[in-house]
PDB file of C-alpha atoms and ligand atoms in Angstrom:
ATOM      1  CA  MET A   1      16.552   0.522  -0.951  1.00  0.00           C
ATOM      2  CA  ALA A   2      18.072  -1.989  -3.406  1.00  0.00           C
ATOM      3  CA  SER A   3      19.452  -5.267  -2.119  1.00  0.00           C
ATOM      4  CA  ALA A   4      23.083  -6.210  -2.735  1.00  0.00           C
ATOM      5  CA  SER A   5      22.120  -8.650  -5.481  1.00  0.00           C
ATOM      6  CA  HIS A   6      19.464  -6.555  -7.293  1.00  0.00           C
ATOM      7  CA  THR A   7      19.575  -3.158  -8.971  1.00  0.00           C
ATOM      8  CA  LYS A   8      16.654  -0.796  -8.444  1.00  0.00           C
ATOM      9  CA  GLU A   9      15.498  -1.461 -12.024  1.00  0.00           C
ATOM     10  CA  GLU A  10      15.542  -5.224 -11.452  1.00  0.00           C
ATOM     11  CA  LEU A  11      13.527  -4.873  -8.244  1.00  0.00           C
ATOM     12  CA  LEU A  12      10.968  -2.618  -9.925  1.00  0.00           C
ATOM     13  CA  ASP A  13      10.625  -5.073 -12.779  1.00  0.00           C
ATOM     14  CA  GLU A  14      10.174  -7.978 -10.385  1.00  0.00           C
ATOM     15  CA  VAL A  15       7.495  -6.058  -8.439  1.00  0.00           C
ATOM     16  CA  ARG A  16       5.630  -5.244 -11.653  1.00  0.00           C
ATOM     17  CA  GLN A  17       5.790  -8.840 -12.893  1.00  0.00           C
ATOM     18  CA  ARG A  18       4.644 -10.357  -9.586  1.00  0.00           C
ATOM     19  CA  TYR A  19       1.683  -8.018  -9.236  1.00  0.00           C
ATOM     20  CA  ALA A  20       0.725  -8.485 -12.902  1.00  0.00           C
ATOM     21  CA  TRP A  21       0.645 -12.213 -12.124  1.00  0.00           C
ATOM     22  CA  ALA A  22      -1.443 -11.549  -8.982  1.00  0.00           C
ATOM     23  CA  ALA A  23      -3.993  -9.482 -10.944  1.00  0.00           C
ATOM     24  CA  THR A  24      -4.484 -12.154 -13.587  1.00  0.00           C
ATOM     25  CA  ALA A  25      -4.540 -14.943 -10.981  1.00  0.00           C
ATOM     26  CA  VAL A  26      -7.512 -13.240  -9.342  1.00  0.00           C
ATOM     27  CA  GLY A  27      -9.195 -13.119 -12.768  1.00  0.00           C
ATOM     28  CA  ARG A  28      -8.613 -16.885 -13.153  1.00  0.00           C
ATOM     29  CA  GLY A  29     -10.314 -17.515  -9.827  1.00  0.00           C
ATOM     30  CA  VAL A  30      -7.192 -18.289  -7.745  1.00  0.00           C
ATOM     31  CA  SER A  31      -8.120 -17.704  -4.084  1.00  0.00           C
ATOM     32  CA  THR A  32      -6.989 -14.626  -2.147  1.00  0.00           C
ATOM     33  CA  THR A  33      -5.160 -16.885   0.274  1.00  0.00           C
ATOM     34  CA  GLU A  34      -3.180 -18.581  -2.478  1.00  0.00           C
ATOM     35  CA  VAL A  35      -2.305 -15.281  -4.147  1.00  0.00           C
ATOM     36  CA  ASN A  36      -1.168 -13.693  -0.882  1.00  0.00           C
ATOM     37  CA  ASP A  37       0.782 -16.753   0.212  1.00  0.00           C
ATOM     38  CA  SER A  38       2.564 -17.149  -3.096  1.00  0.00           C
ATOM     39  CA  LEU A  39       3.738 -13.516  -2.965  1.00  0.00           C
ATOM     40  CA  ARG A  40       5.518 -14.016   0.324  1.00  0.00           C
ATOM     41  CA  VAL A  41       8.527 -15.953   1.392  1.00  0.00           C
ATOM     42  CA  VAL A  42       8.666 -15.462   5.090  1.00  0.00           C
ATOM     43  CA  ALA A  43      11.294 -16.326   7.618  1.00  0.00           C
ATOM     44  CA  ALA A  44      10.731 -18.871  10.299  1.00  0.00           C
ATOM     45  CA  CYS A  45      12.559 -17.719  13.434  1.00  0.00           C
ATOM     46  CA  ASP A  46      13.337 -19.687  16.571  1.00  0.00           C
ATOM     47  CA  SER A  47      15.832 -19.354  19.391  1.00  0.00           C
ATOM     48  CA  SER A  48      18.690 -20.414  17.090  1.00  0.00           C
ATOM     49  CA  GLY A  49      17.927 -17.713  14.490  1.00  0.00           C
ATOM     50  CA  CYS A  50      15.921 -17.147  11.308  1.00  0.00           C
ATOM     51  CA  GLY A  51      15.837 -18.914   7.960  1.00  0.00           C
ATOM     52  CA  SER A  52      13.813 -18.249   4.825  1.00  0.00           C
ATOM     53  CA  VAL A  53      10.972 -20.661   4.130  1.00  0.00           C
ATOM     54  CA  ASP A  54       7.541 -20.410   2.539  1.00  0.00           C
ATOM     55  CA  VAL A  55       4.999 -19.708   5.258  1.00  0.00           C
ATOM     56  CA  ALA A  56       1.322 -18.859   4.965  1.00  0.00           C
ATOM     57  CA  VAL A  57       0.769 -15.387   6.428  1.00  0.00           C
ATOM     58  CA  ASP A  58      -2.794 -14.908   5.312  1.00  0.00           C
ATOM     59  CA  GLU A  59      -3.915 -13.224   8.550  1.00  0.00           C
ATOM     60  CA  SER A  60      -1.357 -10.433   8.015  1.00  0.00           C
ATOM     61  CA  PHE A  61      -2.262  -9.659   4.400  1.00  0.00           C
ATOM     62  CA  GLY A  62      -5.503  -9.538   2.434  1.00  0.00           C
ATOM     63  CA  ALA A  63      -9.204  -8.881   2.951  1.00  0.00           C
ATOM     64  CA  ALA A  64      -9.412  -9.899   6.622  1.00  0.00           C
ATOM     65  CA  PHE A  65      -9.003  -6.242   7.678  1.00  0.00           C
ATOM     66  CA  TYR A  66     -12.305  -5.214   6.070  1.00  0.00           C
ATOM     67  CA  ASP A  67     -15.490  -5.685   8.057  1.00  0.00           C
ATOM     68  CA  SER A  68     -18.549  -7.363   6.593  1.00  0.00           C
ATOM     69  CA  ASP A  69     -20.261  -3.991   5.925  1.00  0.00           C
ATOM     70  CA  ASP A  70     -17.351  -2.989   3.680  1.00  0.00           C
ATOM     71  CA  GLN A  71     -17.157  -6.389   1.991  1.00  0.00           C
ATOM     72  CA  GLU A  72     -20.884  -6.514   1.243  1.00  0.00           C
ATOM     73  CA  VAL A  73     -20.892  -3.330  -0.851  1.00  0.00           C
ATOM     74  CA  LEU A  74     -17.990  -4.303  -3.108  1.00  0.00           C
ATOM     75  CA  PRO A  75     -17.699  -6.711  -6.080  1.00  0.00           C
ATOM     76  CA  ALA A  76     -16.274 -10.092  -5.027  1.00  0.00           C
ATOM     77  CA  GLU A  77     -13.344  -9.561  -7.408  1.00  0.00           C
ATOM     78  CA  ALA A  78     -12.293  -6.389  -5.557  1.00  0.00           C
ATOM     79  CA  ILE A  79     -12.260  -8.284  -2.256  1.00  0.00           C
ATOM     80  CA  ALA A  80     -10.409 -11.201  -3.832  1.00  0.00           C
ATOM     81  CA  ALA A  81      -7.716  -8.843  -5.130  1.00  0.00           C
ATOM     82  CA  SER A  82      -7.008  -7.341  -1.703  1.00  0.00           C
ATOM     83  CA  LEU A  83      -3.257  -7.621  -1.158  1.00  0.00           C
ATOM     84  CA  GLY A  84      -2.857  -5.008   1.558  1.00  0.00           C
ATOM     85  CA  CYS A  85      -1.648  -5.267   5.154  1.00  0.00           C
ATOM     86  CA  GLY A  86      -4.367  -3.182   6.801  1.00  0.00           C
ATOM     87  CA  ASN A  87      -7.398  -1.047   5.974  1.00  0.00           C
ATOM     88  CA  PRO A  88      -6.448   2.604   5.494  1.00  0.00           C
ATOM     89  CA  THR A  89     -10.063   3.589   4.835  1.00  0.00           C
ATOM     90  CA  ALA A  90     -10.940   2.557   8.412  1.00  0.00           C
ATOM     91  CA  VAL A  91      -8.598   5.171   9.883  1.00  0.00           C
ATOM     92  CA  ALA A  92      -8.669   7.852   7.196  1.00  0.00           C
ATOM     93  CA  GLU A  93     -11.662   9.793   8.565  1.00  0.00           C
ATOM     94  CA  LEU A  94     -12.810  10.755   5.101  1.00  0.00           C
ATOM     95  CA  ARG A  95     -15.442  13.473   4.778  1.00  0.00           C
ATOM     96  CA  ALA A  96     -18.128  14.053   2.159  1.00  0.00           C
ATOM     97  CA  GLY A  97     -16.838  16.096  -0.765  1.00  0.00           C
ATOM     98  CA  GLU A  98     -13.139  15.313  -0.251  1.00  0.00           C
ATOM     99  CA  LYS A  99     -10.672  14.200  -2.926  1.00  0.00           C
ATOM    100  CA  VAL A 100      -8.641  11.097  -2.103  1.00  0.00           C
ATOM    101  CA  LEU A 101      -5.619   9.501  -3.745  1.00  0.00           C
ATOM    102  CA  ASP A 102      -4.654   5.838  -3.232  1.00  0.00           C
ATOM    103  CA  LEU A 103      -0.995   5.080  -4.007  1.00  0.00           C
ATOM    104  CA  GLY A 104      -0.592   1.600  -5.533  1.00  0.00           C
ATOM    105  CA  SER A 105      -4.328   1.004  -5.847  1.00  0.00           C
ATOM    106  CA  GLY A 106      -4.101  -2.630  -7.018  1.00  0.00           C
ATOM    107  CA  GLY A 107      -7.546  -4.144  -7.667  1.00  0.00           C
ATOM    108  CA  GLY A 108      -9.197  -0.974  -6.367  1.00  0.00           C
ATOM    109  CA  ILE A 109     -10.627  -1.997  -2.977  1.00  0.00           C
ATOM    110  CA  ASP A 110      -9.574   1.152  -1.097  1.00  0.00           C
ATOM    111  CA  VAL A 111     -10.474   3.502  -3.954  1.00  0.00           C
ATOM    112  CA  LEU A 112     -13.989   2.038  -4.150  1.00  0.00           C
ATOM    113  CA  LEU A 113     -14.514   2.254  -0.371  1.00  0.00           C
ATOM    114  CA  SER A 114     -13.151   5.814  -0.302  1.00  0.00           C
ATOM    115  CA  ALA A 115     -15.438   6.818  -3.162  1.00  0.00           C
ATOM    116  CA  ARG A 116     -18.443   5.711  -1.096  1.00  0.00           C
ATOM    117  CA  ARG A 117     -17.223   7.676   1.931  1.00  0.00           C
ATOM    118  CA  VAL A 118     -16.626  10.961   0.063  1.00  0.00           C
ATOM    119  CA  GLY A 119     -19.888  10.624  -1.891  1.00  0.00           C
ATOM    120  CA  GLN A 120     -20.869  12.073  -5.225  1.00  0.00           C
ATOM    121  CA  THR A 121     -19.428  15.508  -4.398  1.00  0.00           C
ATOM    122  CA  GLY A 122     -16.050  13.911  -3.703  1.00  0.00           C
ATOM    123  CA  PHE A 123     -13.649  11.900  -5.863  1.00  0.00           C
ATOM    124  CA  ALA A 124     -11.205   9.015  -5.450  1.00  0.00           C
ATOM    125  CA  TYR A 125      -8.107   8.480  -7.621  1.00  0.00           C
ATOM    126  CA  GLY A 126      -5.964   5.364  -7.742  1.00  0.00           C
ATOM    127  CA  VAL A 127      -2.438   5.272  -9.156  1.00  0.00           C
ATOM    128  CA  ASP A 128      -0.739   2.023 -10.130  1.00  0.00           C
ATOM    129  CA  MET A 129       2.109   1.132 -12.485  1.00  0.00           C
ATOM    130  CA  THR A 130       0.877  -2.355 -13.422  1.00  0.00           C
ATOM    131  CA  ASP A 131      -1.418  -2.547 -16.474  1.00  0.00           C
ATOM    132  CA  GLU A 132      -3.063  -5.783 -15.333  1.00  0.00           C
ATOM    133  CA  MET A 133      -3.969  -4.230 -11.953  1.00  0.00           C
ATOM    134  CA  LEU A 134      -5.380  -1.111 -13.646  1.00  0.00           C
ATOM    135  CA  GLU A 135      -7.534  -3.287 -15.904  1.00  0.00           C
ATOM    136  CA  LEU A 136      -8.835  -5.247 -12.895  1.00  0.00           C
ATOM    137  CA  ALA A 137      -9.514  -2.066 -10.895  1.00  0.00           C
ATOM    138  CA  ARG A 138     -11.408  -0.419 -13.772  1.00  0.00           C
ATOM    139  CA  ALA A 139     -13.518  -3.558 -14.234  1.00  0.00           C
ATOM    140  CA  ASN A 140     -14.262  -3.585 -10.483  1.00  0.00           C
ATOM    141  CA  ALA A 141     -15.270   0.089 -10.572  1.00  0.00           C
ATOM    142  CA  GLU A 142     -17.690  -0.669 -13.374  1.00  0.00           C
ATOM    143  CA  LYS A 143     -19.177  -3.623 -11.499  1.00  0.00           C
ATOM    144  CA  ALA A 144     -19.532  -1.425  -8.402  1.00  0.00           C
ATOM    145  CA  GLY A 145     -21.237   1.301 -10.462  1.00  0.00           C
ATOM    146  CA  ALA A 146     -18.734   3.858  -9.143  1.00  0.00           C
ATOM    147  CA  THR A 147     -18.726   7.063 -11.154  1.00  0.00           C
ATOM    148  CA  ASN A 148     -16.563   9.241  -8.882  1.00  0.00           C
ATOM    149  CA  VAL A 149     -13.341   7.261  -9.373  1.00  0.00           C
ATOM    150  CA  GLU A 150     -10.449   7.217 -11.809  1.00  0.00           C
ATOM    151  CA  PHE A 151      -7.509   4.810 -12.033  1.00  0.00           C
ATOM    152  CA  LEU A 152      -4.377   6.440 -13.437  1.00  0.00           C
ATOM    153  CA  LYS A 153      -1.307   4.694 -14.798  1.00  0.00           C
ATOM    154  CA  GLY A 154       1.847   5.968 -13.134  1.00  0.00           C
ATOM    155  CA  THR A 155       4.355   5.446 -10.401  1.00  0.00           C
ATOM    156  CA  ILE A 156       4.062   6.552  -6.813  1.00  0.00           C
ATOM    157  CA  GLU A 157       7.467   8.223  -7.205  1.00  0.00           C
ATOM    158  CA  ASP A 158       6.087  10.505  -9.939  1.00  0.00           C
ATOM    159  CA  VAL A 159       2.344  10.852  -9.337  1.00  0.00           C
ATOM    160  CA  PRO A 160       0.384  11.977 -12.427  1.00  0.00           C
ATOM    161  CA  LEU A 161      -1.633  14.639 -10.552  1.00  0.00           C
ATOM    162  CA  ALA A 162      -1.106  18.369 -10.083  1.00  0.00           C
ATOM    163  CA  GLY A 163       0.228  19.802  -6.825  1.00  0.00           C
ATOM    164  CA  ALA A 164      -2.266  20.575  -4.057  1.00  0.00           C
ATOM    165  CA  SER A 165      -4.987  18.522  -5.739  1.00  0.00           C
ATOM    166  CA  VAL A 166      -6.164  16.079  -3.030  1.00  0.00           C
ATOM    167  CA  ASP A 167      -7.268  16.300   0.623  1.00  0.00           C
ATOM    168  CA  MET A 168      -6.122  12.854   1.676  1.00  0.00           C
ATOM    169  CA  VAL A 169      -3.508  10.344   0.512  1.00  0.00           C
ATOM    170  CA  ILE A 170      -4.023   6.707   1.443  1.00  0.00           C
ATOM    171  CA  SER A 171      -2.003   3.616   0.544  1.00  0.00           C
ATOM    172  CA  ASN A 172      -2.074  -0.031   1.526  1.00  0.00           C
ATOM    173  CA  CYS A 173       1.141  -2.050   1.644  1.00  0.00           C
ATOM    174  CA  VAL A 174       2.870  -0.329  -1.273  1.00  0.00           C
ATOM    175  CA  ILE A 175       5.446   2.151   0.046  1.00  0.00           C
ATOM    176  CA  ASN A 176       7.613  -0.750   1.249  1.00  0.00           C
ATOM    177  CA  LEU A 177       7.817  -1.830  -2.426  1.00  0.00           C
ATOM    178  CA  SER A 178       9.180   1.502  -3.658  1.00  0.00           C
ATOM    179  CA  VAL A 179      12.821   1.700  -4.704  1.00  0.00           C
ATOM    180  CA  ASP A 180      12.839   5.474  -3.954  1.00  0.00           C
ATOM    181  CA  LYS A 181      10.913   6.049  -0.725  1.00  0.00           C
ATOM    182  CA  PRO A 182      12.028   9.679  -0.106  1.00  0.00           C
ATOM    183  CA  LYS A 183      10.562  10.530  -3.527  1.00  0.00           C
ATOM    184  CA  VAL A 184       7.234   8.881  -2.588  1.00  0.00           C
ATOM    185  CA  LEU A 185       7.020  10.865   0.668  1.00  0.00           C
ATOM    186  CA  ALA A 186       7.824  14.082  -1.225  1.00  0.00           C
ATOM    187  CA  GLU A 187       5.143  13.283  -3.820  1.00  0.00           C
ATOM    188  CA  MET A 188       2.529  12.752  -1.095  1.00  0.00           C
ATOM    189  CA  TYR A 189       3.393  16.174   0.296  1.00  0.00           C
ATOM    190  CA  ARG A 190       3.272  17.812  -3.164  1.00  0.00           C
ATOM    191  CA  VAL A 191      -0.172  16.511  -4.179  1.00  0.00           C
ATOM    192  CA  LEU A 192      -1.835  17.348  -0.833  1.00  0.00           C
ATOM    193  CA  VAL A 193      -3.578  20.648  -0.230  1.00  0.00           C
ATOM    194  CA  PRO A 194      -2.322  22.616   2.815  1.00  0.00           C
ATOM    195  CA  GLY A 195      -3.876  20.931   5.842  1.00  0.00           C
ATOM    196  CA  GLY A 196      -4.180  17.645   3.888  1.00  0.00           C
ATOM    197  CA  ARG A 197      -3.602  14.297   5.624  1.00  0.00           C
ATOM    198  CA  ILE A 198      -2.083  10.892   4.991  1.00  0.00           C
ATOM    199  CA  GLY A 199      -3.513   7.594   6.284  1.00  0.00           C
ATOM    200  CA  ILE A 200      -1.252   4.750   5.233  1.00  0.00           C
ATOM    201  CA  SER A 201      -1.129   1.039   5.991  1.00  0.00           C
ATOM    202  CA  ASP A 202       2.303  -0.474   5.517  1.00  0.00           C
ATOM    203  CA  VAL A 203       4.731  -3.024   6.886  1.00  0.00           C
ATOM    204  CA  VAL A 204       7.134  -1.280   9.279  1.00  0.00           C
ATOM    205  CA  ALA A 205      10.216  -2.716  11.021  1.00  0.00           C
ATOM    206  CA  GLU A 206      11.207  -2.220  14.636  1.00  0.00           C
ATOM    207  CA  ASN A 207      14.107   0.256  14.772  1.00  0.00           C
ATOM    208  CA  HIS A 208      16.754  -2.276  15.782  1.00  0.00           C
ATOM    209  CA  LEU A 209      16.348  -4.423  12.641  1.00  0.00           C
ATOM    210  CA  THR A 210      19.044  -3.826  10.017  1.00  0.00           C
ATOM    211  CA  ALA A 211      18.346  -4.027   6.285  1.00  0.00           C
ATOM    212  CA  ASP A 212      19.815  -7.551   6.321  1.00  0.00           C
ATOM    213  CA  ASP A 213      17.589  -8.542   9.263  1.00  0.00           C
ATOM    214  CA  ARG A 214      14.554  -7.387   7.277  1.00  0.00           C
ATOM    215  CA  ALA A 215      15.672  -9.289   4.151  1.00  0.00           C
ATOM    216  CA  ASP A 216      16.139 -12.417   6.291  1.00  0.00           C
ATOM    217  CA  ARG A 217      12.492 -12.217   7.295  1.00  0.00           C
ATOM    218  CA  GLY A 218      10.913 -12.140   3.839  1.00  0.00           C
ATOM    219  CA  SER A 219      11.175 -11.122   0.210  1.00  0.00           C
ATOM    220  CA  TYR A 220      11.101  -7.651  -1.329  1.00  0.00           C
ATOM    221  CA  VAL A 221       8.070  -8.401  -3.550  1.00  0.00           C
ATOM    222  CA  GLY A 222       6.352  -9.934  -0.511  1.00  0.00           C
ATOM    223  CA  CYS A 223       6.393  -6.503   1.215  1.00  0.00           C
ATOM    224  CA  ILE A 224       8.944  -7.422   3.897  1.00  0.00           C
ATOM    225  CA  ALA A 225      12.557  -6.813   2.837  1.00  0.00           C
ATOM    226  CA  GLY A 226      11.967  -3.238   1.629  1.00  0.00           C
ATOM    227  CA  ALA A 227      10.059  -2.037   4.697  1.00  0.00           C
ATOM    228  CA  LEU A 228      11.163   1.132   6.472  1.00  0.00           C
ATOM    229  CA  SER A 229      11.699   1.164  10.222  1.00  0.00           C
ATOM    230  CA  LYS A 230       9.442   3.253  12.456  1.00  0.00           C
ATOM    231  CA  GLN A 231      12.177   5.877  12.914  1.00  0.00           C
ATOM    232  CA  GLU A 232      12.993   5.942   9.184  1.00  0.00           C
ATOM    233  CA  TYR A 233       9.310   6.660   8.456  1.00  0.00           C
ATOM    234  CA  LEU A 234       9.105   9.448  11.051  1.00  0.00           C
ATOM    235  CA  THR A 235      12.370  11.058   9.893  1.00  0.00           C
ATOM    236  CA  GLY A 236      11.431  10.786   6.211  1.00  0.00           C
ATOM    237  CA  LEU A 237       8.008  12.370   6.764  1.00  0.00           C
ATOM    238  CA  ALA A 238       9.521  15.247   8.797  1.00  0.00           C
ATOM    239  CA  GLU A 239      12.218  15.834   6.159  1.00  0.00           C
ATOM    240  CA  VAL A 240       9.656  16.536   3.432  1.00  0.00           C
ATOM    241  CA  GLY A 241       7.604  18.830   5.712  1.00  0.00           C
ATOM    242  CA  PHE A 242       4.882  16.709   7.350  1.00  0.00           C
ATOM    243  CA  VAL A 243       3.871  17.444  10.950  1.00  0.00           C
ATOM    244  CA  HIS A 244       2.083  15.412  13.654  1.00  0.00           C
ATOM    245  CA  ALA A 245       3.517  12.198  12.185  1.00  0.00           C
ATOM    246  CA  GLU A 246       2.816   8.952  14.015  1.00  0.00           C
ATOM    247  CA  VAL A 247       3.426   5.274  13.295  1.00  0.00           C
ATOM    248  CA  GLU A 248       1.203   2.832  15.174  1.00  0.00           C
ATOM    249  CA  PHE A 249       1.935  -0.898  15.063  1.00  0.00           C
ATOM    250  CA  THR A 250      -1.285  -2.908  14.699  1.00  0.00           C
ATOM    251  CA  HIS A 251      -0.187  -6.538  14.246  1.00  0.00           C
ATOM    252  CA  GLU A 252       3.076  -8.426  13.915  1.00  0.00           C
ATOM    253  CA  ALA A 253       3.480  -9.750  10.367  1.00  0.00           C
ATOM    254  CA  VAL A 254       6.837 -11.501  10.907  1.00  0.00           C
ATOM    255  CA  PRO A 255       9.147 -11.313  13.931  1.00  0.00           C
ATOM    256  CA  GLY A 256       9.975  -7.655  14.635  1.00  0.00           C
ATOM    257  CA  MET A 257       8.011  -6.356  11.644  1.00  0.00           C
ATOM    258  CA  HIS A 258       4.470  -5.094  11.894  1.00  0.00           C
ATOM    259  CA  GLY A 259       1.435  -4.052   9.944  1.00  0.00           C
ATOM    260  CA  ALA A 260       1.194  -0.373  10.899  1.00  0.00           C
ATOM    261  CA  ILE A 261      -0.903   2.742  10.408  1.00  0.00           C
ATOM    262  CA  ILE A 262       1.017   5.888   9.502  1.00  0.00           C
ATOM    263  CA  ARG A 263      -0.627   9.268   9.912  1.00  0.00           C
ATOM    264  CA  ALA A 264       0.699  12.788   9.265  1.00  0.00           C
ATOM    265  CA  THR A 265      -0.523  16.224   8.198  1.00  0.00           C
ATOM    266  CA  LYS A 266       0.721  18.831   5.714  1.00  0.00           C
ATOM    267  CA  PRO A 267       0.804  22.143   7.592  1.00  0.00           C
ATOM    268  CA  SER A 268      -1.911  24.645   6.720  1.00  0.00           C
ATOM    269  CA  ALA A 269      -0.661  27.572   4.636  1.00  0.00           C
TER     270      ALA A 269
HETATM  271  C1  SAM B   1       0.798  -5.269  -2.295  1.00  0.00           C
HETATM  272  S1  SAM B   1      -0.122  -4.690  -3.670  1.00  0.00           S
HETATM  273  C2  SAM B   1      -1.339  -3.691  -2.821  1.00  0.00           C
HETATM  274  C3  SAM B   1      -2.507  -3.314  -3.694  1.00  0.00           C
HETATM  275  C4  SAM B   1      -3.629  -2.563  -2.979  1.00  0.00           C
HETATM  276  N1  SAM B   1      -3.150  -1.372  -2.340  1.00  0.00           N
HETATM  277  C5  SAM B   1      -4.336  -3.449  -1.987  1.00  0.00           C
HETATM  278  O1  SAM B   1      -4.413  -3.107  -0.816  1.00  0.00           O
HETATM  279  O2  SAM B   1      -4.844  -4.501  -2.404  1.00  0.00           O
HETATM  280  C6  SAM B   1       0.972  -3.489  -4.388  1.00  0.00           C
HETATM  281  C7  SAM B   1       0.428  -2.708  -5.578  1.00  0.00           C
HETATM  282  O3  SAM B   1       1.256  -1.555  -5.763  1.00  0.00           O
HETATM  283  C8  SAM B   1       1.650  -1.445  -7.112  1.00  0.00           C
HETATM  284  N2  SAM B   1       2.985  -0.825  -7.095  1.00  0.00           N
HETATM  285  C9  SAM B   1       4.091  -1.289  -6.509  1.00  0.00           C
HETATM  286  N3  SAM B   1       5.112  -0.424  -6.630  1.00  0.00           N
HETATM  287  C10 SAM B   1       4.617   0.640  -7.317  1.00  0.00           C
HETATM  288  C11 SAM B   1       5.182   1.878  -7.760  1.00  0.00           C
HETATM  289  N4  SAM B   1       6.455   2.180  -7.524  1.00  0.00           N
HETATM  290  N5  SAM B   1       4.389   2.745  -8.435  1.00  0.00           N
HETATM  291  C12 SAM B   1       3.081   2.429  -8.698  1.00  0.00           C
HETATM  292  N6  SAM B   1       2.499   1.273  -8.311  1.00  0.00           N
HETATM  293  C13 SAM B   1       3.256   0.391  -7.614  1.00  0.00           C
HETATM  294  C14 SAM B   1       1.606  -2.855  -7.661  1.00  0.00           C
HETATM  295  O4  SAM B   1       1.402  -2.852  -9.057  1.00  0.00           O
HETATM  296  C15 SAM B   1       0.427  -3.452  -6.887  1.00  0.00           C
HETATM  297  O5  SAM B   1      -0.786  -3.221  -7.554  1.00  0.00           O
END
């Protein structure tokens, strides 16, 4: 979904630049709150309508979704780099020995938590297009002493893994940033083994909000303007072959748009 004033290439470039900035800001010790706030221009809505202003939305984005047990086992830099809108590892029901892929892995928080859940017989991959994020994630993996992880450079529209190579795909607040969402859904289906599952956190709009309504409520790079609606998610997942798809709203991020958990399964062969 490209906005009227931006081409897809311009949006992609803006996303890459903003998240490169976020990765290096974390390295310079800028707080999670400041990084998350500066990424988002959020609408203030009242009875007379909505207008774009800068608003702190820290409770809707960042490390607050991870309990203290999770936070204690990770390097502080991985927590500080958390830019998600949920905690997919809390709902993913990962099992020992499984292979997991995190789309848009950022500073690595969900890859590192997944790696602990699947254990030494399992493996966790992260894919991200931003060099600065990959560098941060690899440094965090080293600090965490994680040996069953790998961070791959690539896009979520063209995942650098073979078909049927992972049991679970997770992602945290990234699919809304994609300029080709049908391709991302098709890639998730391709890389999963038959019977594989997705457990995604993302911002999702109520069905009645138009693309303009969503853009009024926040920026594209801030994970708001590019969000799919609940019905668009369900239709898109069904179109590429997923079954048992569900979208569950968990918290309202801005009026009419929610942090949500998206689950679905690739049918068994
Ligand atoms: C909002 S941050 C979320 C990072 C991480 N999932 C987390 O929870 O902290 C978005 C991340 O997705 C990456 N990203 C955005 N669009 C992408 C795309 N099309 N392909 C690969 N990575 C992408 C960005 O570089 C950034 O690291």
